[in-house]
Amino acid sequence: MTIETTGALPRLADRSPAITGAEIAASLVPPSQFEHATFESYRPDHDYPSQSEAVATLKLFAKSWEPQRPAGLFSRSRRKVEAMKPGVYLDGGFGVGKTHLLAALWHEAPGPKYFGTFIEYTALVGALGYAGAVDLLRGSTLICIDEFELDDPGDTMMMTRMLGELVASGTRIAATSNTPPNALGEGRFAASDFLREIQSLSANFQTLRIDGLDYRRRDTSGHAISVDTGSTTGCWPRSPREARRRPATRSTGSSPTSPRCTRRATSRCSTAST
């Protein structure tokens, strides 16, 4: 069968794909690997207390959606919840479980609720316009923003204004980033020119600093392991205390799935099997 018998193929330039606000909203959910994330399934590293503290704070934050209880036994807990800011901001390095905790919080919240990366929310504004995006998100109980970052003045102004409007309407915000909210935009544009906007945005968040090892560098018991990186890296310490007393050693070139140390370093660092 030829093009002559079936007719000419449609040209790409003639197509006009469109997506509705409802379709975009339906896609704003946690990634599949965090579909069942909970606070209970998060395994905090006890060498880093900030991880357990973050879980406790997020559980308290989630109580804001519980029905009001009569004054009395629970009044002190309720006052703690009401004293919290309308947003929480998870700041930490790679692999400490920020996205897991963000998804766990999302699962705790009643609907409507949305979960997306910073880029996805800016794309939402691009697709629906500012007013359309605000109308779509207004009335939600929680908006989760993963990988929060401000790369240019336009994003700064837009996100500050949008989040401010949503918080004023009763929506709560949760975000993750490798940059504290009062440092967003540093080194990327003249942050001093937009300091008022950045401070306004930061004022909505309670920052939770989460320290720890990248989970990909831990064995099944939660201890650090040695991983070959093709250079002079050595065995990661098992705890912050050991990090201070044990010098770095050279790797033998073994694979990450079967880590081992050099003979010279065997007495000073442990493999993942110990």
XYZ file of N, CA and C in Angstrom:
822
model
N 0.863 -1.191 0.000
C 0.000 0.000 0.000
C 0.893 1.232 0.000
N 0.603 2.166 -0.875
C 1.440 3.343 -1.036
C 0.718 4.580 -0.541
N 1.472 5.650 -0.466
C 0.879 6.923 -0.044
C -0.193 7.364 -1.022
N 0.001 7.000 -2.351
C -0.995 7.410 -3.350
C -2.350 6.794 -3.063
N -2.387 5.545 -2.591
C -3.665 4.881 -2.359
C -4.279 5.245 -1.013
N -3.455 5.657 -0.056
C -3.983 5.980 1.281
C -4.132 7.462 1.505
N -3.596 8.244 0.592
C -3.613 9.680 0.807
C -2.310 10.142 1.429
N -2.040 11.421 1.355
C -0.797 11.972 1.896
C -0.786 11.890 3.412
N 0.379 11.602 3.943
C 0.520 11.571 5.395
C 0.391 12.979 5.962
N -0.213 13.120 7.133
C -0.356 14.463 7.719
C 1.015 15.032 8.067
N 1.165 16.302 7.857
C 2.424 16.956 8.182
C 2.474 17.286 9.664
N 3.673 17.177 10.228
C 3.843 17.479 11.648
C 3.447 18.920 11.948
N 3.736 19.810 10.999
C 3.421 21.227 11.200
C 1.924 21.483 11.259
N 1.131 20.534 10.718
C -0.320 20.714 10.729
C -0.960 20.231 12.032
N -0.191 19.565 12.843
C -0.742 19.046 14.094
C -0.678 20.118 15.183
N -1.642 20.099 16.055
C -1.704 21.064 17.146
C -2.076 20.330 18.434
N -1.100 19.654 19.040
C -1.391 18.902 20.261
C -1.812 19.837 21.391
N -2.719 19.385 22.194
C -3.204 20.181 23.319
C -3.404 19.275 24.517
N -3.262 19.837 25.693
C -3.474 19.097 26.925
C -4.316 19.954 27.855
N -5.257 19.351 28.516
C -6.150 20.097 29.384
C -5.549 20.250 30.773
N -6.101 21.194 31.520
C -5.650 21.369 32.893
C -5.868 20.130 33.724
N -6.961 19.432 33.487
C -7.260 18.211 34.241
C -6.225 17.137 33.959
N -5.762 17.048 32.708
C -4.736 16.058 32.356
C -3.403 16.389 33.007
N -3.069 17.665 33.051
C -1.829 18.072 33.708
C -1.914 17.775 35.199
N -3.044 18.110 35.817
C -3.220 17.881 37.251
C -3.111 16.405 37.589
N -3.650 15.551 36.724
C -3.612 14.110 36.976
C -2.192 13.562 36.962
N -1.295 14.265 36.275
C 0.096 13.795 36.182
C 0.959 14.287 37.343
N 0.437 15.191 38.145
C 1.211 15.754 39.253
C 1.073 14.868 40.491
N 1.729 13.730 40.430
C 1.738 12.750 41.518
C 3.185 12.286 41.721
N 3.493 11.641 42.849
C 4.871 11.174 43.069
C 5.307 10.175 42.010
N 6.598 10.076 41.721
C 7.112 9.064 40.782
C 6.742 7.667 41.241
N 6.739 6.729 40.306
C 6.275 5.367 40.604
C 7.054 4.717 41.741
N 8.362 5.014 41.863
C 9.143 4.380 42.927
C 8.747 4.865 44.318
N 8.000 5.978 44.378
C 7.525 6.493 45.667
C 6.005 6.394 45.782
N 5.413 5.509 44.989
C 3.957 5.370 44.983
C 3.426 4.935 46.344
N 4.230 4.172 47.078
C 3.790 3.667 48.379
C 4.700 4.157 49.511
N 5.355 5.270 49.316
C 6.264 5.798 50.338
C 5.489 6.228 51.576
N 6.004 5.877 52.733
C 5.411 6.267 54.010
C 6.515 6.692 54.964
N 6.117 7.330 56.053
C 7.108 7.675 57.069
C 7.690 6.409 57.689
N 6.871 5.372 57.798
C 7.332 4.125 58.403
C 8.339 3.385 57.519
N 8.209 3.519 56.206
C 9.139 2.823 55.304
C 10.449 3.581 55.115
N 10.523 4.787 55.644
C 11.775 5.547 55.610
C 12.689 5.026 56.719
N 13.929 4.691 56.371
C 14.865 4.139 57.349
C 15.911 5.188 57.724
N 15.696 5.901 58.817
C 16.677 6.924 59.201
C 17.986 6.306 59.649
N 19.062 6.982 59.342
C 20.392 6.576 59.783
C 20.580 7.157 61.182
N 20.723 6.298 62.183
C 20.792 6.755 63.568
C 22.087 7.490 63.874
N 23.069 7.412 62.963
C 24.272 8.209 63.132
C 24.023 9.680 62.807
N 22.877 9.959 62.206
C 22.516 11.321 61.825
C 21.125 11.633 62.376
N 21.025 12.157 63.594
C 19.735 12.403 64.251
C 18.798 13.313 63.459
N 19.342 14.151 62.583
C 18.482 15.074 61.829
C 17.479 14.325 60.962
N 17.778 13.081 60.584
C 16.836 12.315 59.765
C 15.600 11.926 60.576
N 15.789 11.426 61.781
C 14.651 11.093 62.642
C 13.893 12.350 63.042
N 14.619 13.436 63.269
C 13.969 14.691 63.639
C 13.097 15.210 62.502
N 13.545 15.030 61.271
C 12.754 15.466 60.121
C 11.462 14.668 60.024
N 11.535 13.366 60.271
C 10.329 12.531 60.250
C 9.345 13.003 61.303
N 9.827 13.279 62.511
C 8.949 13.723 63.598
C 8.278 15.055 63.260
N 9.043 15.970 62.676
C 8.485 17.278 62.322
C 7.441 17.149 61.220
N 7.708 16.306 60.226
C 6.753 16.128 59.136
C 5.475 15.443 59.618
N 5.592 14.525 60.554
C 4.390 13.902 61.128
C 3.544 14.951 61.850
N 4.219 15.857 62.558
C 3.501 16.935 63.228
C 2.854 17.861 62.208
N 3.573 18.144 61.127
C 3.034 18.983 60.051
C 1.781 18.347 59.453
N 1.795 17.020 59.313
C 0.662 16.303 58.721
C -0.579 16.352 59.616
N -0.394 16.620 60.897
C -1.539 16.692 61.812
C -2.421 17.908 61.523
N -1.943 18.820 60.697
C -2.742 20.000 60.378
C -4.013 19.625 59.620
N -4.031 18.434 59.038
C -5.220 18.002 58.302
C -6.166 17.159 59.152
N -5.783 16.891 60.396
C -6.656 16.107 61.259
C -7.805 16.976 61.759
N -8.970 16.387 62.037
C -10.099 17.155 62.563
C -9.753 17.825 63.881
N -10.326 18.985 64.115
C -10.110 19.686 65.368
C -10.631 18.854 66.530
N -9.845 18.775 67.611
C -10.267 18.057 68.805
C -10.689 19.051 69.880
N -11.554 18.650 70.781
C -11.937 19.544 71.885
C -10.721 19.908 72.717
N -10.742 21.082 73.306
C -9.627 21.509 74.139
C -9.468 20.546 75.310
N -8.248 20.352 75.749
C -8.029 19.428 76.852
C -6.722 18.695 76.667
N -6.810 17.374 76.589
C -5.624 16.536 76.546
C -4.741 16.835 75.340
N -5.374 17.152 74.203
C -4.614 17.317 72.971
C -4.349 18.792 72.633
N -4.693 19.706 73.515
C -4.566 21.125 73.184
C -3.114 21.540 72.988
N -2.174 20.994 73.779
C -0.768 21.357 73.634
C -0.235 20.934 72.273
N -0.565 19.701 71.848
C -0.129 19.233 70.537
C -0.727 20.095 69.438
N -1.979 20.475 69.615
C -2.640 21.292 68.603
C -1.973 22.658 68.485
N -1.567 23.213 69.613
C -0.909 24.517 69.575
C 0.414 24.430 68.827
N 1.125 23.308 68.975
C 2.373 23.122 68.249
C 2.128 23.090 66.741
N 1.052 22.414 66.350
C 0.713 22.328 64.931
C 0.362 23.707 64.388
N -0.448 24.439 65.130
C -0.885 25.757 64.665
C 0.263 26.761 64.629
N 1.304 26.519 65.441
C 2.446 27.436 65.471
C 3.398 27.211 64.299
N 3.229 26.098 63.581
C 4.119 25.813 62.464
C 3.827 26.733 61.284
N 4.850 26.977 60.487
C 4.676 27.782 59.288
C 3.877 26.990 58.256
N 3.316 27.660 57.254
C 2.502 26.951 56.254
C 3.305 26.095 55.289
N 4.636 26.138 55.383
C 5.460 25.342 54.490
C 6.624 24.699 55.217
N 7.071 23.565 54.702
C 8.283 22.911 55.206
C 9.238 22.752 54.039
N 10.509 22.899 54.343
C 11.538 22.902 53.309
C 12.629 21.926 53.713
N 12.785 20.850 52.952
C 13.758 19.809 53.262
C 15.054 20.115 52.529
N 16.064 20.469 53.276
C 17.350 20.843 52.704
C 18.385 19.794 53.081
N 19.080 19.254 52.101
C 20.091 18.243 52.388
C 20.785 17.795 51.122
N 21.813 16.976 51.300
C 22.572 16.481 50.170
C 21.856 15.384 49.414
N 22.550 14.793 48.462
C 21.967 13.746 47.637
C 21.822 12.453 48.441
N 20.720 11.744 48.201
C 20.558 10.403 48.742
C 20.244 10.306 50.214
N 19.708 11.377 50.826
C 19.352 11.290 52.244
C 17.856 11.046 52.446
N 17.101 10.897 51.362
C 15.691 10.542 51.477
C 14.727 11.706 51.443
N 15.132 12.849 50.891
C 14.240 14.006 50.863
C 12.985 13.742 50.040
N 13.155 13.166 48.849
C 11.995 12.910 47.996
C 11.089 11.853 48.604
N 11.664 10.856 49.249
C 10.859 9.832 49.942
C 9.974 10.492 50.992
N 10.547 11.357 51.814
C 9.780 12.017 52.866
C 8.736 12.962 52.280
N 9.084 13.623 51.179
C 8.122 14.515 50.527
C 6.925 13.723 50.019
N 7.194 12.562 49.408
C 6.110 11.711 48.917
C 5.290 11.149 50.071
N 5.952 10.789 51.176
C 5.230 10.276 52.336
C 4.268 11.324 52.882
N 4.713 12.572 52.922
C 3.834 13.654 53.374
C 2.658 13.821 52.425
N 2.920 13.730 51.128
C 1.857 13.845 50.125
C 0.798 12.758 50.337
N 1.228 11.555 50.628
C 0.282 10.460 50.848
C -0.552 10.687 52.112
N -0.031 11.428 53.070
C -0.757 11.692 54.312
C -1.849 12.739 54.125
N -1.696 13.590 53.140
C -2.626 14.710 52.970
C -3.895 14.279 52.237
N -5.034 14.846 52.624
C -6.265 14.611 51.856
C -6.221 15.405 50.554
N -7.025 15.020 49.602
C -7.033 15.728 48.328
C -7.901 16.969 48.378
N -7.807 17.805 47.346
C -6.871 17.701 46.217
C -5.450 18.088 46.626
N -4.467 17.440 46.012
C -3.067 17.662 46.333
C -2.243 17.406 45.083
N -1.055 18.011 45.024
C -0.231 17.900 43.825
C 1.232 17.686 44.209
N 1.924 16.923 43.376
C 3.341 16.609 43.588
C 4.048 16.729 42.242
N 5.042 17.596 42.176
C 5.784 17.742 40.934
C 7.131 18.389 41.184
N 7.988 18.345 40.187
C 9.266 19.023 40.292
C 9.063 20.515 40.040
N 10.064 21.284 40.395
C 9.992 22.726 40.156
C 9.768 23.004 38.676
N 10.454 22.246 37.829
C 10.327 22.440 36.387
C 8.898 22.162 35.923
N 8.262 21.161 36.509
C 6.892 20.823 36.111
C 5.910 21.946 36.453
N 6.138 22.617 37.562
C 5.237 23.716 37.922
C 5.445 24.922 37.019
N 6.695 25.193 36.636
C 6.911 26.286 35.694
C 6.327 25.935 34.332
N 6.390 24.648 33.961
C 5.779 24.215 32.701
C 4.263 24.334 32.774
N 3.705 24.097 33.958
C 2.257 24.237 34.145
C 1.824 25.666 33.869
N 2.594 26.611 34.373
C 2.289 28.018 34.114
C 2.425 28.317 32.622
N 3.433 27.726 31.984
C 3.606 27.933 30.555
C 2.456 27.388 29.741
N 1.869 26.277 30.188
C 0.777 25.650 29.435
C -0.571 26.321 29.682
N -0.814 26.726 30.922
C -2.139 27.255 31.282
C -2.152 28.763 31.484
N -0.970 29.369 31.529
C -0.902 30.772 31.904
C -0.904 30.894 33.418
N -0.461 32.049 33.907
C -0.361 32.209 35.354
C -1.714 32.066 36.038
N -2.708 32.778 35.543
C -4.028 32.732 36.175
C -4.618 31.332 36.115
N -4.423 30.641 34.980
C -4.950 29.290 34.857
C -4.295 28.326 35.820
N -2.965 28.473 36.016
C -2.254 27.595 36.947
C -2.700 27.850 38.377
N -2.865 29.109 38.742
C -3.317 29.432 40.097
C -4.721 28.902 40.331
N -5.600 29.053 39.352
C -6.966 28.536 39.488
C -6.974 27.024 39.662
N -6.078 26.341 38.944
C -6.013 24.888 39.044
C -5.534 24.459 40.422
N -4.525 25.136 40.959
C -3.912 24.737 42.222
C -4.635 25.282 43.445
N -5.405 26.348 43.271
C -6.098 26.944 44.414
C -7.101 25.959 45.015
N -7.150 25.908 46.324
C -8.055 24.991 47.003
C -7.433 23.668 47.362
N -6.199 23.437 46.916
C -5.520 22.191 47.253
C -5.050 22.239 48.702
N -4.968 21.079 49.318
C -4.514 21.012 50.700
C -2.995 21.075 50.785
N -2.314 20.500 49.780
C -0.855 20.438 49.814
C -0.294 20.486 48.409
N 0.767 21.245 48.251
C 1.533 21.265 47.006
C 2.966 20.892 47.346
N 3.452 19.815 46.753
C 4.821 19.349 46.962
C 5.669 19.731 45.760
N 6.814 20.350 46.027
C 7.704 20.801 44.969
C 9.058 20.145 45.181
N 9.410 19.225 44.321
C 10.692 18.537 44.425
C 11.744 19.295 43.614
N 12.970 19.299 44.120
C 14.096 19.957 43.436
C 13.811 21.437 43.202
N 13.474 22.121 44.267
C 13.167 23.551 44.178
C 14.433 24.325 43.829
N 14.342 25.178 42.851
C 15.491 25.997 42.459
C 14.997 27.213 41.706
N 15.729 28.291 41.857
C 15.406 29.521 41.136
C 16.598 29.879 40.262
N 16.417 29.763 38.970
C 17.524 29.977 38.039
C 17.527 31.360 37.404
N 16.407 32.068 37.460
C 16.380 33.385 36.841
C 15.350 34.264 37.541
N 15.423 35.567 37.346
C 14.515 36.493 38.016
C 13.048 36.228 37.699
N 12.754 35.801 36.471
C 11.362 35.534 36.115
C 10.753 34.440 36.965
N 11.490 33.341 37.155
C 11.001 32.255 38.006
C 10.850 32.723 39.450
N 11.782 33.558 39.901
C 11.705 34.083 41.263
C 10.393 34.827 41.486
N 10.105 35.760 40.616
C 8.895 36.568 40.758
C 7.645 35.710 40.641
N 7.637 34.817 39.661
C 6.446 34.005 39.412
C 6.150 33.064 40.570
N 7.165 32.312 41.025
C 6.936 31.341 42.083
C 6.636 32.021 43.410
N 7.290 33.135 43.684
C 6.999 33.869 44.912
C 5.553 34.324 44.944
N 5.112 34.900 43.845
C 3.739 35.396 43.786
C 2.727 34.257 43.855
N 2.981 33.184 43.109
C 2.028 32.076 43.072
C 1.931 31.375 44.426
N 3.076 31.076 45.025
C 3.041 30.404 46.316
C 2.428 31.297 47.385
N 2.691 32.594 47.295
C 2.078 33.528 48.245
C 0.563 33.509 48.147
N 0.033 33.503 46.941
C -1.420 33.461 46.749
C -2.008 32.150 47.261
N -1.311 31.050 47.016
C -1.822 29.747 47.433
C -1.785 29.597 48.955
N -0.705 30.062 49.576
C -0.620 30.004 51.036
C -1.714 30.855 51.667
N -1.971 32.027 51.085
C -3.018 32.907 51.608
C -4.400 32.268 51.524
N -4.573 31.348 50.571
C -5.872 30.690 50.417
C -5.981 29.427 51.264
N -4.926 29.100 52.041
C -4.994 27.961 52.948
C -4.205 26.741 52.514
N -3.557 26.808 51.360
C -2.765 25.673 50.883
C -1.444 25.599 51.638
N -1.029 24.386 51.945
C 0.279 24.181 52.567
C 1.277 23.749 51.495
N 2.544 24.097 51.731
C 3.598 23.868 50.748
C 4.699 23.022 51.379
N 5.216 22.071 50.622
C 6.390 21.306 51.048
C 7.346 21.230 49.864
N 8.626 21.419 50.128
C 9.598 21.454 49.037
C 10.892 20.790 49.461
N 11.650 20.330 48.471
C 12.992 19.809 48.707
C 13.974 20.565 47.829
N 15.208 20.633 48.301
C 16.251 21.268 47.503
C 17.593 20.984 48.137
N 18.646 21.215 47.375
C 19.994 21.153 47.913
C 20.467 22.537 48.333
N 19.572 23.529 48.253
C 19.899 24.904 48.586
C 18.895 25.443 49.584
N 19.318 25.976 50.730
C 18.375 26.558 51.679
C 17.569 27.668 51.022
N 16.321 27.890 51.442
C 15.456 28.864 50.756
C 15.985 30.281 50.780
N 16.758 30.659 51.819
C 17.274 32.021 51.834
C 18.500 32.181 50.945
N 18.964 31.069 50.327
C 20.116 31.134 49.425
C 19.723 30.849 47.985
N 18.444 30.682 47.706
C 18.006 30.387 46.347
C 18.431 31.499 45.398
N 18.935 31.095 44.258
C 19.328 32.064 43.250
C 20.748 32.552 43.368
N 21.452 32.210 44.442
C 22.810 32.698 44.606
C 23.707 32.179 43.491
N 24.480 33.075 42.912
C 25.430 32.690 41.880
C 24.819 32.546 40.505
N 23.506 32.741 40.377
C 22.860 32.549 39.079
C 22.362 33.864 38.496
N 22.023 34.800 39.355
C 21.646 36.109 38.872
C 21.882 37.088 40.010
N 21.592 38.342 39.787
C 21.820 39.354 40.820
C 20.804 39.175 41.940
N 21.078 38.229 42.825
C 20.119 37.896 43.877
C 19.795 39.102 44.748
N 20.742 40.013 44.915
C 20.490 41.174 45.762
C 19.342 42.022 45.225
N 19.155 42.016 43.909
C 18.075 42.788 43.316
C 16.707 42.187 43.633
N 16.685 40.920 44.013
C 15.420 40.238 44.262
C 15.350 39.728 45.702
N 16.177 40.353 46.585
C 16.274 39.882 47.961
C 14.924 39.930 48.666
N 14.147 40.962 48.419
C 12.845 41.075 49.082
C 11.943 39.915 48.704
N 11.923 39.561 47.406
C 11.082 38.457 46.963
C 11.555 37.132 47.546
N 12.877 36.894 47.564
C 13.416 35.649 48.083
C 13.133 35.525 49.572
N 13.302 36.622 50.323
C 13.016 36.587 51.752
C 11.539 36.343 52.008
N 10.681 36.909 51.171
C 9.245 36.679 51.319
C 8.916 35.214 51.108
N 9.555 34.607 50.123
C 9.347 33.189 49.852
C 9.867 32.343 51.009
N 11.046 32.673 51.500
C 11.666 31.915 52.581
C 10.856 31.994 53.867
N 10.181 33.108 54.098
C 9.428 33.305 55.336
C 8.275 32.325 55.480
N 7.856 31.710 54.376
C 6.744 30.755 54.435
C 7.177 29.360 54.871
N 8.500 29.119 54.945
C 8.988 27.768 55.171
C 9.692 27.601 56.513
N 9.472 26.440 57.117
C 10.320 25.978 58.204
C 11.346 25.044 57.584
N 12.616 25.396 57.694
C 13.665 24.616 57.053
C 14.080 23.441 57.920
N 14.087 22.260 57.330
C 14.536 21.052 58.005
C 15.823 20.590 57.330
N 16.933 20.734 58.022
C 18.213 20.297 57.477
C 18.376 18.798 57.725
N 18.586 18.022 56.649
C 18.749 16.574 56.762
C 20.169 16.213 56.351
N 20.952 15.759 57.327
C 22.322 15.345 57.058
C 22.364 13.841 56.850
N 23.477 13.345 56.333
C 23.637 11.900 56.196
C 24.393 11.488 54.962
N 24.647 10.187 54.879
C 25.319 9.590 53.738
C 24.321 9.359 52.607
N 24.805 9.391 51.395
C 24.010 8.981 50.247
C 23.627 7.509 50.448
N 22.326 7.200 50.387
C 21.890 5.831 50.664
C 22.526 4.822 49.712
N 22.973 5.272 48.551
C 23.630 4.372 47.605
C 25.029 3.996 48.069
N 25.501 4.630 49.123
C 26.803 4.306 49.683
C 26.669 3.559 51.012
N 25.467 3.032 51.252
C 25.251 2.275 52.483
C 24.905 0.832 52.157
N 25.276 -0.099 53.059
C 24.897 -1.489 52.871
C 23.527 -1.724 53.496
N 23.073 -2.965 53.522
C 21.724 -3.268 53.992
C 21.528 -2.971 55.469
N 22.608 -2.883 56.222
C 22.483 -2.559 57.640
C 22.595 -1.063 57.897
N 22.744 -0.290 56.824
C 22.798 1.153 56.964
C 24.185 1.718 57.138
N 25.223 0.870 57.056
C 26.581 1.341 57.232
C 27.196 1.760 55.900
N 28.183 2.627 55.990
C 28.859 3.078 54.777
C 29.670 1.950 54.174
N 29.829 1.986 52.848
C 30.607 0.972 52.149
C 31.645 1.655 51.275
N 32.633 0.877 50.850
C 33.632 1.413 49.925
C 33.136 1.199 48.504
N 33.300 2.219 47.670
C 32.847 2.154 46.283
C 33.946 2.654 45.376
N 34.198 1.925 44.311
C 35.227 2.330 43.370
C 34.708 3.446 42.489
N 35.396 4.552 42.447
C 35.012 5.661 41.587
C 36.037 5.912 40.501
N 37.023 5.002 40.402
C 38.026 5.163 39.360
C 39.114 6.154 39.711
N 39.171 6.560 40.987
C 40.204 7.503 41.399
C 40.776 7.049 42.723
N 41.172 7.973 43.560
C 41.823 7.631 44.817
C 40.862 7.689 45.982
N 39.598 7.496 45.737
C 38.646 7.488 46.838
C 38.788 6.201 47.607
N 38.342 6.186 48.833
C 38.509 5.008 49.673
C 37.211 4.556 50.272
N 37.295 3.940 51.438
C 36.125 3.402 52.117
C 35.435 4.515 52.882
N 34.143 4.674 52.667
C 33.411 5.695 53.398
C 33.305 5.288 54.854
N 33.389 6.218 55.787
C 33.325 5.879 57.203
C 31.958 5.372 57.589
N 31.895 4.555 58.623
C 30.644 3.985 59.090
C 29.860 4.974 59.921
N 30.467 5.994 60.419
C 29.774 6.965 61.258
C 30.546 8.272 61.228
N 29.895 9.388 61.663
C 30.608 10.661 61.698
C 31.858 10.594 62.571
N 31.828 9.794 63.676
C 32.986 9.684 64.550
C 34.163 9.061 63.810
N 33.868 7.985 63.041
C 34.934 7.341 62.289
C 35.425 8.229 61.160
N 34.546 9.090 60.655
C 34.963 10.007 59.592
C 36.073 10.919 60.079
N 36.043 11.242 61.371
C 37.050 12.146 61.907
C 38.358 11.425 62.210
N 38.299 10.127 62.564
C 39.512 9.462 63.009
C 40.142 8.552 61.967
N 39.414 8.227 60.871
C 39.964 7.303 59.891
C 40.296 8.027 58.597
N 41.541 8.006 58.176
C 41.912 8.686 56.930
C 41.386 7.931 55.726
N 41.281 8.670 54.609
C 40.830 8.039 53.367
C 41.887 7.072 52.868
N 41.458 5.986 52.195
C 42.370 4.995 51.638
C 42.039 4.756 50.190
N 42.973 4.161 49.495
C 42.765 3.907 48.072
C 41.904 2.672 47.852
N 41.082 2.742 46.791
C 40.262 1.591 46.419
C 41.057 0.670 45.513
N 40.677 -0.626 45.477
C 41.375 -1.576 44.625
C 40.798 -1.660 43.235
N 39.738 -0.919 42.980
C 39.130 -1.000 41.650
C 38.004 -1.993 41.612
N 37.488 -2.435 42.761
C 36.367 -3.371 42.783
C 35.084 -2.652 42.456
N 34.074 -3.414 42.102
C 32.801 -2.834 41.694
C 32.005 -2.411 42.903
N 31.022 -1.472 42.731
C 30.199 -1.022 43.839
C 29.398 -2.151 44.462
N 29.062 -3.190 43.689
C 28.247 -4.268 44.230
C 29.075 -5.267 45.010
N 30.384 -5.203 44.869
C 31.253 -6.103 45.616
C 32.453 -5.322 46.137
N 32.203 -4.360 47.064
C 33.261 -3.468 47.510
C 34.288 -4.178 48.376
N 35.515 -3.722 48.299
C 36.561 -4.244 49.152
C 37.655 -3.196 49.299
N 38.462 -3.355 50.295
C 39.517 -2.396 50.564
C 40.868 -3.001 50.196
N 41.853 -2.161 50.124
C 43.197 -2.655 49.876
C 43.705 -3.383 51.104
N 44.733 -4.258 50.899
C 45.287 -4.986 52.039
C 45.810 -4.028 53.101
N 46.427 -2.966 52.629
C 47.002 -2.014 53.565
C 45.918 -1.351 54.404
N 44.718 -1.175 53.818
C 43.652 -0.468 54.525
C 42.691 -1.408 55.234
N 42.904 -2.739 55.124
C 41.945 -3.683 55.695
C 41.729 -3.456 57.170
N 42.744 -3.125 57.886
C 42.599 -2.945 59.329
C 41.930 -1.637 59.684
N 41.749 -0.756 58.689
C 41.207 0.551 59.003
C 39.804 0.799 58.476
N 39.319 -0.038 57.564
C 37.969 0.194 57.074
C 37.291 -1.133 56.809
N 35.967 -1.116 56.855
C 35.189 -2.347 56.762
C 34.470 -2.404 55.448
N 34.233 -3.632 54.967
C 33.473 -3.795 53.735
C 32.012 -3.891 54.048
N 31.197 -3.922 53.005
C 29.756 -3.943 53.172
C 29.269 -5.224 53.807
N 30.075 -6.287 53.776
C 29.612 -7.570 54.316
C 29.739 -7.649 55.810
N 30.423 -6.679 56.463
C 30.603 -6.741 57.901
C 29.463 -6.053 58.616
